XYZ file of C-alpha atoms in Angstrom:
334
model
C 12.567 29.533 -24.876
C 10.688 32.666 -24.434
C 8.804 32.260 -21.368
C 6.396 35.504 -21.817
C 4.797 33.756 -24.768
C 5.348 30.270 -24.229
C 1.195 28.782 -23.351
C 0.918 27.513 -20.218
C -1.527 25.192 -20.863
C 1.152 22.977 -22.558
C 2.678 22.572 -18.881
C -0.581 21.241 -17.639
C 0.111 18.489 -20.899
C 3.280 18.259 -19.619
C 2.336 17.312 -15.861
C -0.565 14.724 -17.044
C 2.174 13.071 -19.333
C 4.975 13.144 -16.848
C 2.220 11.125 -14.164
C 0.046 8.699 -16.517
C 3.556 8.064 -18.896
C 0.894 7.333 -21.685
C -0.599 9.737 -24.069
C -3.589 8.067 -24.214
C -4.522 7.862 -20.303
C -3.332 11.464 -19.799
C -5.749 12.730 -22.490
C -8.252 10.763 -20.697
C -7.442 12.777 -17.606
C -7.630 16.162 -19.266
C -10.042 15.822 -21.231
C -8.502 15.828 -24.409
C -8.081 13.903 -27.598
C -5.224 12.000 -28.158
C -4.172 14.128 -31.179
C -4.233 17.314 -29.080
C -2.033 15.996 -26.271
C 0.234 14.766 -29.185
C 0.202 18.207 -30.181
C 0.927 19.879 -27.438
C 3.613 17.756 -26.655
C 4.966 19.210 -30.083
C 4.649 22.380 -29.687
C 6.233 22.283 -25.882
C 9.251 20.334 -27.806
C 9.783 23.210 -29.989
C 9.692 25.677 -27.292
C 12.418 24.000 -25.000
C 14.320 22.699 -27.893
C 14.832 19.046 -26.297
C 13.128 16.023 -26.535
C 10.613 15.178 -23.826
C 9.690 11.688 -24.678
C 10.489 8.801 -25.786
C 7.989 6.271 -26.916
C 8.029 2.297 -25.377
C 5.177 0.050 -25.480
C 3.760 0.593 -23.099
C 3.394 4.230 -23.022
C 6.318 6.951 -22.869
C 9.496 7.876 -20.764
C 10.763 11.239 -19.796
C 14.422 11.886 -20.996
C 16.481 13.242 -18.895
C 15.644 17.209 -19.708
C 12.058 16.339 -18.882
C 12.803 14.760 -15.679
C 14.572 17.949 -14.872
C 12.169 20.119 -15.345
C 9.779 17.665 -13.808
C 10.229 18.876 -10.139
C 10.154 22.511 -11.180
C 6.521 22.305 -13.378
C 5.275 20.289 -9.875
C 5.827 22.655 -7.669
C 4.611 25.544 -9.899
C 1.763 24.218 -10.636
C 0.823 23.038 -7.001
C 1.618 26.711 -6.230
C -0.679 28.184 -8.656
C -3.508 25.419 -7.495
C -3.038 26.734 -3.922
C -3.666 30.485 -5.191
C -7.053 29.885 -6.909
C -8.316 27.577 -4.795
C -7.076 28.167 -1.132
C -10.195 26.792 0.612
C -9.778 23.267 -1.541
C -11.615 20.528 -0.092
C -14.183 20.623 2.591
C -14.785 16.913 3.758
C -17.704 18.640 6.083
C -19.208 20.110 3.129
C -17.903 18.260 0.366
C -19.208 14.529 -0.828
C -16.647 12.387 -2.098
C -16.190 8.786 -2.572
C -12.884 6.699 -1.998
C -11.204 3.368 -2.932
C -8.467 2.029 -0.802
C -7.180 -1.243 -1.498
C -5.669 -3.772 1.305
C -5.508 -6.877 2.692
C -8.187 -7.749 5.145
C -5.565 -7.801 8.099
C -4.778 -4.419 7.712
C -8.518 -3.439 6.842
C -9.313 -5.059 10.567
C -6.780 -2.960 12.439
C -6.903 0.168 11.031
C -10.617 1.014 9.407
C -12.339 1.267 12.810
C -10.074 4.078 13.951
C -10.358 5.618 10.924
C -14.261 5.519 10.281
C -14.029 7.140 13.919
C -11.998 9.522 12.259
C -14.495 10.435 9.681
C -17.789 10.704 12.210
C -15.875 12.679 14.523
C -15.148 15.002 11.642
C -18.292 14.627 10.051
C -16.833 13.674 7.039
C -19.091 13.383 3.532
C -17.274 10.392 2.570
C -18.100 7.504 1.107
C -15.123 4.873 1.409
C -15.236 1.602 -0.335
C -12.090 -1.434 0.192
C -11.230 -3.550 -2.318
C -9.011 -6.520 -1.436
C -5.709 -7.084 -2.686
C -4.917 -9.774 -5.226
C -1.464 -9.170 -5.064
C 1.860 -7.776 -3.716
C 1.977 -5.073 -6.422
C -1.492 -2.763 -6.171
C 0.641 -0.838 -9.011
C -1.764 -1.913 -11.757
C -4.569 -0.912 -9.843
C -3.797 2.498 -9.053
C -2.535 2.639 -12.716
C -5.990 1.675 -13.716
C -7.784 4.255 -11.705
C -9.364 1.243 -9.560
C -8.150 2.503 -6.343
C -7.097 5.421 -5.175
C -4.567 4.272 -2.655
C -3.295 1.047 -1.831
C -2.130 -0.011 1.947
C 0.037 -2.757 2.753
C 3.557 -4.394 2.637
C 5.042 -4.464 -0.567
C 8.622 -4.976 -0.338
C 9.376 -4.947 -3.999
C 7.138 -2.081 -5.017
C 9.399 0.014 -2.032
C 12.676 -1.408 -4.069
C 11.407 -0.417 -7.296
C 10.197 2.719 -6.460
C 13.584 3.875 -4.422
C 15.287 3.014 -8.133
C 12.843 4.671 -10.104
C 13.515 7.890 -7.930
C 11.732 11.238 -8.891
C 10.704 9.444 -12.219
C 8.760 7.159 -10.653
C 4.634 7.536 -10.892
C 3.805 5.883 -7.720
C 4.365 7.753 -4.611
C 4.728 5.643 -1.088
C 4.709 7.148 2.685
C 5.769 4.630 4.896
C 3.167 4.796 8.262
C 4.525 1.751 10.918
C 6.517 -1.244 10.612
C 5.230 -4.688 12.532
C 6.237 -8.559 12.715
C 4.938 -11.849 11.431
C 4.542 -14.515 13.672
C 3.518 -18.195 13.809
C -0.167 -18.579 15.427
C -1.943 -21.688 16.303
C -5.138 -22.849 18.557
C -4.234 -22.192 22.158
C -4.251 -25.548 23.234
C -2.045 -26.629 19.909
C 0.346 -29.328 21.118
C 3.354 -27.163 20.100
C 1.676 -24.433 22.262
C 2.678 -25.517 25.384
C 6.333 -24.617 24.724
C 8.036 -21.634 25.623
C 9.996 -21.597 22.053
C 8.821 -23.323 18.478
C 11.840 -24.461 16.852
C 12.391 -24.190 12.845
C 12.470 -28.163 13.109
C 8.934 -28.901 14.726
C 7.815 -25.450 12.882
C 8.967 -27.549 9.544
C 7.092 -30.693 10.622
C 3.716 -29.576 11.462
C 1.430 -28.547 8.547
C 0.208 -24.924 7.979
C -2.042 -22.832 6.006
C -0.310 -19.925 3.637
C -1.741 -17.029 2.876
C -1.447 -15.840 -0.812
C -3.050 -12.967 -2.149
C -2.604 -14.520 -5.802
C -3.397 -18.280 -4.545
C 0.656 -18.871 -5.851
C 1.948 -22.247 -4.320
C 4.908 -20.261 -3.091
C 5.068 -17.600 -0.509
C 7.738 -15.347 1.221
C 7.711 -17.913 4.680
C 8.629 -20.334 1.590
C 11.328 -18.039 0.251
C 12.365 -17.420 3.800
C 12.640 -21.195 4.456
C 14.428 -22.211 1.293
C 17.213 -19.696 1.895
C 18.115 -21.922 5.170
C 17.242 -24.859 2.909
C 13.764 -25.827 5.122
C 10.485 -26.316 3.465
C 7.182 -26.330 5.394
C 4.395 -28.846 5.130
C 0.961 -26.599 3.663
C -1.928 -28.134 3.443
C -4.331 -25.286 2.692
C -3.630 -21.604 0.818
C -6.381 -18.912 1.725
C -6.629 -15.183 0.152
C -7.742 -13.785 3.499
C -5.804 -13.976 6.588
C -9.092 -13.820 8.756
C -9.573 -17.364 7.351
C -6.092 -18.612 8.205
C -6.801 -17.314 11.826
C -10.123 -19.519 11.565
C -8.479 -23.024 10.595
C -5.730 -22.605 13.110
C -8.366 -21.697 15.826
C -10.468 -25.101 14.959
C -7.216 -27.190 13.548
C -3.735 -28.409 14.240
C -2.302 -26.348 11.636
C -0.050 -23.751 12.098
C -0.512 -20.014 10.164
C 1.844 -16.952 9.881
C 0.001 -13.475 10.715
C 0.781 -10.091 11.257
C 1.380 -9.145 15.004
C -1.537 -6.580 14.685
C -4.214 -8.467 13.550
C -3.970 -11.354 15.933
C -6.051 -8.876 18.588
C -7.989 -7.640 16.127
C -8.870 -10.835 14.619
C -12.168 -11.312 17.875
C -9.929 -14.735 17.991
C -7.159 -13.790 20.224
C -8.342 -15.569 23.314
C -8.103 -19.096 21.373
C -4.627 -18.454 20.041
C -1.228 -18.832 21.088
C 1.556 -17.013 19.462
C 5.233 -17.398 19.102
C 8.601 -16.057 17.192
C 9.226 -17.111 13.708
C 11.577 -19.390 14.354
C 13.538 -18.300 11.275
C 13.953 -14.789 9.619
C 11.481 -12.903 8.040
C 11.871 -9.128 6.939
C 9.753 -6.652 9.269
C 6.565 -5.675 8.016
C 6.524 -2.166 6.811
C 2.989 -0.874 6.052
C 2.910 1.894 3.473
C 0.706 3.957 1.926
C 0.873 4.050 -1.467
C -1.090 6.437 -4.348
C -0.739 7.476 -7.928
C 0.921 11.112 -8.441
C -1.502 11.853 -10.814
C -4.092 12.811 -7.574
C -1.114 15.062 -6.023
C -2.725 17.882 -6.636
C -6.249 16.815 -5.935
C -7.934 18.582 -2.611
C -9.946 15.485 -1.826
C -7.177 12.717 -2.084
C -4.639 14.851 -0.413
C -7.195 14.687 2.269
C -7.769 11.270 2.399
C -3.877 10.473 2.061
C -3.364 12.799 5.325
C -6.317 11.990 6.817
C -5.289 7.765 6.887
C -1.486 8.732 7.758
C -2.711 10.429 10.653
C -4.863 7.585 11.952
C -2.967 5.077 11.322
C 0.247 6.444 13.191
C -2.163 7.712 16.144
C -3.466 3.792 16.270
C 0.301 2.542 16.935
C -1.293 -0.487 15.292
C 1.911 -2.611 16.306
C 2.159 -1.566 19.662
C 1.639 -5.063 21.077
C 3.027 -7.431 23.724
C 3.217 -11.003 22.456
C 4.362 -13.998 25.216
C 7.980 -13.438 25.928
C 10.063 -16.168 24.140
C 11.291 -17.789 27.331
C 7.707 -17.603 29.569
C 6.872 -21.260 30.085
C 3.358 -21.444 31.258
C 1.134 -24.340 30.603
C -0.792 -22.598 27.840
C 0.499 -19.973 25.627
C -0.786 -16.629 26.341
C -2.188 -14.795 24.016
C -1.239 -11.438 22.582
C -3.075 -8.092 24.108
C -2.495 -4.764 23.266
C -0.449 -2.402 25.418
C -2.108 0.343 27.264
């Protein structure tokens, strides 16, 4: 290939193809027709002599020359973005509007701190949250309909580690917290200093499913011991759980964090699954194709930033062997 004549705007092609893996949502992005990302796709072929491509249904997959050059065309072209454009984004100057997508638990902890984020840094922006409906927010950064996604998604993380650099979803990892069982604070279970799996099995609970499925990951959990719980009631929210265990005898599973946050922590008593569950490791999570935007990169840095300052999991739930009359409930550590 000769370099000094080859058109660099085919490496622009390139990069939208390599992120969107469909020909027609990368035209989308730049602009384009279909026919003329299709033919610049041809006419970078011919210049590097490979394939780059390979067409599946549901878009396209780099073979293995393209995913080499891949990390090379990146950097290059985040380089040359940098050069013509060192100022970037200006969140003081600069009006923008931002989807993030998460769960209402992690929307309670963290957006406070970070809308004190943006006033202190008299920020332009204009955030909206959608909830999720699932553990996989893949489609919907896919889609364009949100611009990050924050949460625990255990197999997204799997999938994406296998996927490696060919992967279009990029994931930062910010803190890493525990489930545990919650009830009303004067719950007859409450007033013992541990919850065993047995009376956890016997008393009835509310799940929380993003997709309403009958079957959870406390279910998985339980069925690999060979348990099952009782559930009387599956919620979207977990701010609803935390509502019909404060006025019931049911029993919930929430995340450490958002049992403070949840203005219900004085009429709640929390203990240790009695079983195992897998930490909770919050991620962020984005699209590549906004890597080189200004604005996102801001917002991406911006969230990291608050959320690790927050130390969101940085709690003190009852110790498993206290034995007071009442469980305590949790507060957060100075």
């Amino acid at each position: 290939m000769n370099f000094r004549t080859l058109d660099l705007n085919l490496l622009r092609v390139f990069a939208a193809v390599m992120v969107e893996r469909n020909v027609t949502r990368a035209a989308a992005q730049l602009a384009m027709t279909q026919p003329a990302v299709s033919n610049a796709l041809r006419r970078l072929r011919e210049a590097t002599g490979d394939e780059l491509f390979v067409t599946v249904p549901s878009g396209v997959v780099p073979t293995a020359h393209a995913a080499g050059m891949w990390p090379h065309v990146e950097a290059a072209l985040e380089r040359l973005s940098q050069a013509l454009d060192p100022q970037g984004f200006d969140p003081t100057r600069d009006p923008r509007s931002f989807t993030m997508a998460m769960a209402d638990a992690t929307a309670t902890v963290l957006m406070p701190a970070f809308i004190d984020t943006l006033l202190r840094e008299r920020a332009l922006a204009d955030v909206r949250v959608l909830p999720l409906s699932s553990r996989d927010p893949r489609p919907q950064l896919e889609q364009g309909a949100a611009d990050v996604a924050v949460g625990f998604f255990p197999d997204v993380a799997s999938a994406l580690a296998a996927e490696g650099p060919r992967a279009t979803i990029a994931l930062d990892p910010l803190y890493t917290c525990e489930y545990v069982v919650v009830m009303r604070r004067d719950h007859p279970l409450a007033t013992r200093p541990r919850l065993s799996l047995a009376d956890y099995c016997a008393a009835r609970h509310v799940r929380v499913s993003f997709a309403g499925r009958p079957r959870g990951f406390v279910d998985e959990a339980l069925a690999r011991e060979g348990r099952e719980r009782q559930v009387m009631l599956t919620v979207n929210p977990f701010s609803t759980a935390a509502r019909v265990v404060h006025e019931s005898d049911l029993l919930t599973v929430l995340p450490l964090s958002f049992v403070p946050a949840s203005g219900l922590a004085e009429g709640l008593a929390v203990r240790p699954f009695p079983g195992t569950l897998p930490p909770i490791e919050v991620s962020l999570l984005w699209h590549r194709r906004h890597e080189r935007d200004a604005a996102q990169r801001w917002l991406r840095q911006t969230f990291a930033a608050t959320a690790r300052a927050l130390d969101a999991c940085a709690i003190a739930a009852t110790p498993a062997d206290a034995t007071p009359p009442v469980a305590q409930a949790v507060e957060p550590v100075a």
